[in-house]
Amino acid sequence: MLESWDAAHIDALRRGMGLEPYGVTPNFDTLARQGLLFTRFYANGERSMDGLAALVAGIPTLPGTAYLGMGMEQNRMAYLGHMAAQEGYETIFLQSSKRSSFHVDSIAAMAGFTRYLGSEDIPATGHSNNTTERGAWDHDTFQEANKLFAQAKKPFVGFVFTASTHLPFQSPGERWQKYPPDSLENRFLNSLYYADWPWVSSSRRQKSPATTTTPFLFSPPIT
């Protein structure tokens, strides 16, 4: 689940809207050409937790209804992790934010994910000397995900919740400053330029059966 990614900033989708490219999603654009790109894929809401509810429980955002972690979980629902486990899948959940952020650690366990890691559990790879308020840089999260997926009992379901494209749109270094960081929009574009890099670079460096034979679904959580 790719935090804050939206059609308005992804060139593979901007071109279909007749908009000039930003040039910050080259890796995603390549995958869009090689895989399946859903151009009528609509967000479940305006908060990441709305997206999480849709992806792990298939629950739409309803007026006056609390989201997961704030009451919705008290209802009986079918969860992705439980359904996968019933079919013999190992279940793994990682997020770049801190474990307790929006109670996602508890939500992951409730949703049937037996292995959970937050930023406190994700080692830094050293690709950046900068720190991030969000917890772990996305590159570090995907590196750890690659390692866990390669070690997982097959079949498995892995869920990764990124964070580097969340406010305040911090940069891990000048390498990813494609635009002058003098406005909120430019800082977001720079964070997106960085976020486009780690999951592709990680999978290229760690070509294992887990990454070459497993289907990947990339989805934003919000509009």
Short mmCIF file of C-alpha atoms in Angstrom, two decimals, residues 11-202:
data_model
loop_
_atom_site.label_atom_id
_atom_site.label_comp_id
_atom_site.label_asym_id
_atom_site.label_seq_id
_atom_site.Cartn_x
_atom_site.Cartn_y
_atom_site.Cartn_z
CA ASP A 11 3.06 9.83 -15.31
CA ALA A 12 1.61 6.52 -16.53
CA LEU A 13 -1.80 7.92 -15.54
CA ARG A 14 -1.14 11.61 -16.25
CA ARG A 15 -0.54 10.85 -19.92
CA GLY A 16 -4.00 9.32 -20.16
CA MET A 17 -5.41 12.57 -18.80
CA GLY A 18 -3.49 14.66 -21.35
CA LEU A 19 -1.19 16.15 -18.68
CA GLU A 20 2.52 16.87 -18.93
CA PRO A 21 4.74 14.33 -17.12
CA TYR A 22 6.46 15.17 -13.84
CA GLY A 23 9.20 12.60 -14.37
CA VAL A 24 9.17 11.31 -10.79
CA THR A 25 7.74 7.81 -11.35
CA PRO A 26 9.96 6.21 -14.06
CA ASN A 27 10.08 2.80 -12.40
CA PHE A 28 6.35 2.61 -11.78
CA ASP A 29 5.73 3.73 -15.36
CA THR A 30 7.88 0.85 -16.61
CA LEU A 31 5.96 -1.65 -14.50
CA ALA A 32 2.68 -0.12 -15.71
CA ARG A 33 3.71 -0.94 -19.28
CA GLN A 34 4.85 -4.47 -18.37
CA GLY A 35 1.96 -5.38 -16.07
CA LEU A 36 -1.72 -4.52 -15.67
CA LEU A 37 -2.58 -0.88 -14.99
CA PHE A 38 -6.10 -0.25 -13.72
CA THR A 39 -7.13 3.23 -14.86
CA ARG A 40 -10.60 3.16 -13.26
CA PHE A 41 -9.42 2.22 -9.80
CA TYR A 42 -11.03 4.52 -7.25
CA ALA A 43 -9.95 5.25 -3.69
CA ASN A 44 -11.96 4.04 -0.71
CA GLY A 45 -11.60 7.37 1.11
CA GLU A 46 -9.31 10.21 2.05
CA ARG A 47 -7.39 8.59 4.89
CA SER A 48 -4.85 5.80 4.76
CA MET A 49 -6.90 3.82 7.27
CA ASP A 50 -9.80 3.83 4.80
CA GLY A 51 -7.50 2.26 2.26
CA LEU A 52 -6.23 -0.27 4.78
CA ALA A 53 -9.81 -1.33 5.58
CA ALA A 54 -10.49 -1.84 1.88
CA LEU A 55 -7.36 -3.89 1.25
CA VAL A 56 -7.31 -6.14 4.33
CA ALA A 57 -11.07 -6.45 4.92
CA GLY A 58 -12.87 -5.34 1.73
CA ILE A 59 -14.81 -2.72 3.70
CA PRO A 60 -16.04 0.48 1.98
CA THR A 61 -15.99 3.85 3.70
CA LEU A 62 -19.49 4.51 5.01
CA PRO A 63 -20.78 7.83 6.43
CA GLY A 64 -20.62 7.90 10.21
CA THR A 65 -18.68 4.64 10.40
CA ALA A 66 -15.43 4.48 12.38
CA TYR A 67 -12.38 3.14 10.60
CA LEU A 68 -10.25 0.16 11.59
CA GLY A 69 -8.64 0.76 14.96
CA MET A 70 -11.39 3.16 16.03
CA GLY A 71 -14.37 0.83 16.29
CA MET A 72 -14.96 -0.84 12.94
CA GLU A 73 -12.96 -3.88 14.08
CA GLN A 74 -15.67 -4.71 16.64
CA ASN A 75 -17.82 -6.02 13.78
CA ARG A 76 -17.50 -9.51 12.36
CA MET A 77 -15.49 -9.26 9.14
CA ALA A 78 -13.47 -11.47 6.84
CA TYR A 79 -9.80 -10.49 6.80
CA LEU A 80 -7.16 -11.12 4.15
CA GLY A 81 -4.70 -12.67 6.60
CA HIS A 82 -7.21 -15.13 8.04
CA MET A 83 -8.46 -16.19 4.62
CA ALA A 84 -4.89 -16.70 3.40
CA ALA A 85 -3.93 -18.68 6.53
CA GLN A 86 -6.91 -20.98 6.06
CA GLU A 87 -5.50 -21.85 2.63
CA GLY A 88 -2.06 -22.62 4.08
CA TYR A 89 -0.36 -19.28 3.40
CA GLU A 90 2.20 -17.70 5.70
CA THR A 91 1.22 -14.08 6.43
CA ILE A 92 3.63 -11.16 6.88
CA PHE A 93 2.92 -7.45 7.43
CA LEU A 94 5.46 -4.59 7.42
CA GLN A 95 4.96 -0.85 7.75
CA SER A 96 7.47 2.00 7.52
CA SER A 97 5.79 3.87 10.39
CA LYS A 98 6.14 3.03 14.06
CA ARG A 99 4.48 -0.16 15.31
CA SER A 100 1.66 1.55 17.17
CA SER A 101 0.91 4.17 14.51
CA PHE A 102 -2.91 4.18 14.19
CA HIS A 103 -2.89 0.82 16.01
CA VAL A 104 -1.73 -0.92 12.83
CA ASP A 105 0.23 -3.48 14.88
CA SER A 106 -3.03 -4.59 16.57
CA ILE A 107 -4.97 -4.39 13.31
CA ALA A 108 -2.44 -6.60 11.52
CA ALA A 109 -2.69 -9.24 14.25
CA MET A 110 -6.49 -9.07 14.24
CA ALA A 111 -6.46 -9.39 10.44
CA GLY A 112 -4.55 -12.66 10.66
CA PHE A 113 -0.97 -11.58 9.92
CA THR A 114 1.24 -13.75 12.11
CA ARG A 115 4.48 -11.80 11.45
CA TYR A 116 4.45 -8.03 11.90
CA LEU A 117 7.24 -5.44 11.73
CA GLY A 118 7.11 -1.70 12.34
CA SER A 119 9.89 0.83 11.90
CA GLU A 120 11.45 -0.17 15.23
CA ASP A 121 12.07 -3.64 13.78
CA ILE A 122 13.48 -2.54 10.41
CA PRO A 123 17.28 -2.07 10.24
CA ALA A 124 18.73 0.90 8.39
CA THR A 125 20.63 -0.04 5.24
CA GLY A 126 22.80 3.07 5.26
CA HIS A 127 21.52 4.44 1.94
CA SER A 128 20.75 7.73 3.69
CA ASN A 129 22.36 9.70 6.50
CA ASN A 130 19.12 11.59 7.07
CA THR A 131 16.46 10.55 9.52
CA THR A 132 12.72 10.57 8.90
CA GLU A 133 9.89 11.48 11.26
CA ARG A 134 7.79 8.71 9.73
CA GLY A 135 9.96 5.90 11.16
CA ALA A 136 11.86 3.95 8.50
CA TRP A 137 12.74 4.96 4.96
CA ASP A 138 10.77 2.97 2.39
CA HIS A 139 13.96 1.54 0.90
CA ASP A 140 14.85 -0.04 4.24
CA THR A 141 11.32 -1.41 4.61
CA PHE A 142 11.38 -3.05 1.19
CA GLN A 143 14.83 -4.49 1.78
CA GLU A 144 13.55 -6.16 4.95
CA ALA A 145 10.40 -7.28 3.14
CA ASN A 146 12.52 -8.90 0.42
CA LYS A 147 14.49 -10.79 3.04
CA LEU A 148 11.39 -12.00 4.88
CA PHE A 149 9.59 -12.96 1.67
CA ALA A 150 12.60 -14.96 0.50
CA GLN A 151 12.67 -16.82 3.84
CA ALA A 152 8.90 -17.33 4.06
CA LYS A 153 7.22 -20.69 3.84
CA LYS A 154 5.54 -20.92 0.45
CA PRO A 155 2.89 -19.92 -0.34
CA PHE A 156 2.80 -16.59 1.49
CA VAL A 157 1.00 -13.26 1.54
CA GLY A 158 3.04 -10.16 2.29
CA PHE A 159 1.57 -6.71 2.96
CA VAL A 160 3.80 -3.59 2.96
CA PHE A 161 2.52 -0.18 4.10
CA THR A 162 4.92 2.60 3.06
CA ALA A 163 5.34 6.05 4.66
CA SER A 164 8.08 8.12 2.99
CA THR A 165 5.53 10.00 0.87
CA HIS A 166 3.60 11.18 3.94
CA LEU A 167 3.82 14.70 5.32
CA PRO A 168 6.22 16.39 6.00
CA PHE A 169 7.69 14.93 2.74
CA GLN A 170 11.26 14.58 3.97
CA SER A 171 14.11 13.74 1.63
CA PRO A 172 16.73 11.05 2.28
CA GLY A 173 19.31 13.05 0.30
CA GLU A 174 20.09 15.38 -2.60
CA ARG A 175 20.07 12.47 -5.03
CA TRP A 176 16.27 12.47 -4.88
CA GLN A 177 15.70 16.24 -5.07
CA LYS A 178 14.46 16.46 -8.64
CA TYR A 179 12.67 19.73 -7.90
CA PRO A 180 13.76 22.69 -5.72
CA PRO A 181 12.36 21.90 -2.24
CA ASP A 182 10.85 25.38 -1.93
CA SER A 183 7.18 24.41 -1.88
CA LEU A 184 4.99 21.67 -0.40
CA GLU A 185 4.16 20.39 -3.90
CA ASN A 186 7.83 20.13 -4.88
CA ARG A 187 8.73 18.40 -1.63
CA PHE A 188 5.97 15.88 -2.29
CA LEU A 189 7.24 15.30 -5.83
CA ASN A 190 10.74 14.73 -4.48
CA SER A 191 9.43 12.26 -1.91
CA LEU A 192 7.53 10.46 -4.67
CA TYR A 193 10.69 10.38 -6.81
CA TYR A 194 12.45 8.66 -3.92
CA ALA A 195 9.52 6.33 -3.19
CA ASP A 196 9.50 5.20 -6.83
CA TRP A 197 13.07 3.93 -6.44
CA PRO A 198 13.34 1.60 -3.42
CA TRP A 199 10.92 -1.18 -4.20
CA VAL A 200 12.22 -1.57 -7.76
CA SER A 201 15.88 -1.30 -6.74
CA SER A 202 15.34 -3.82 -3.93
#
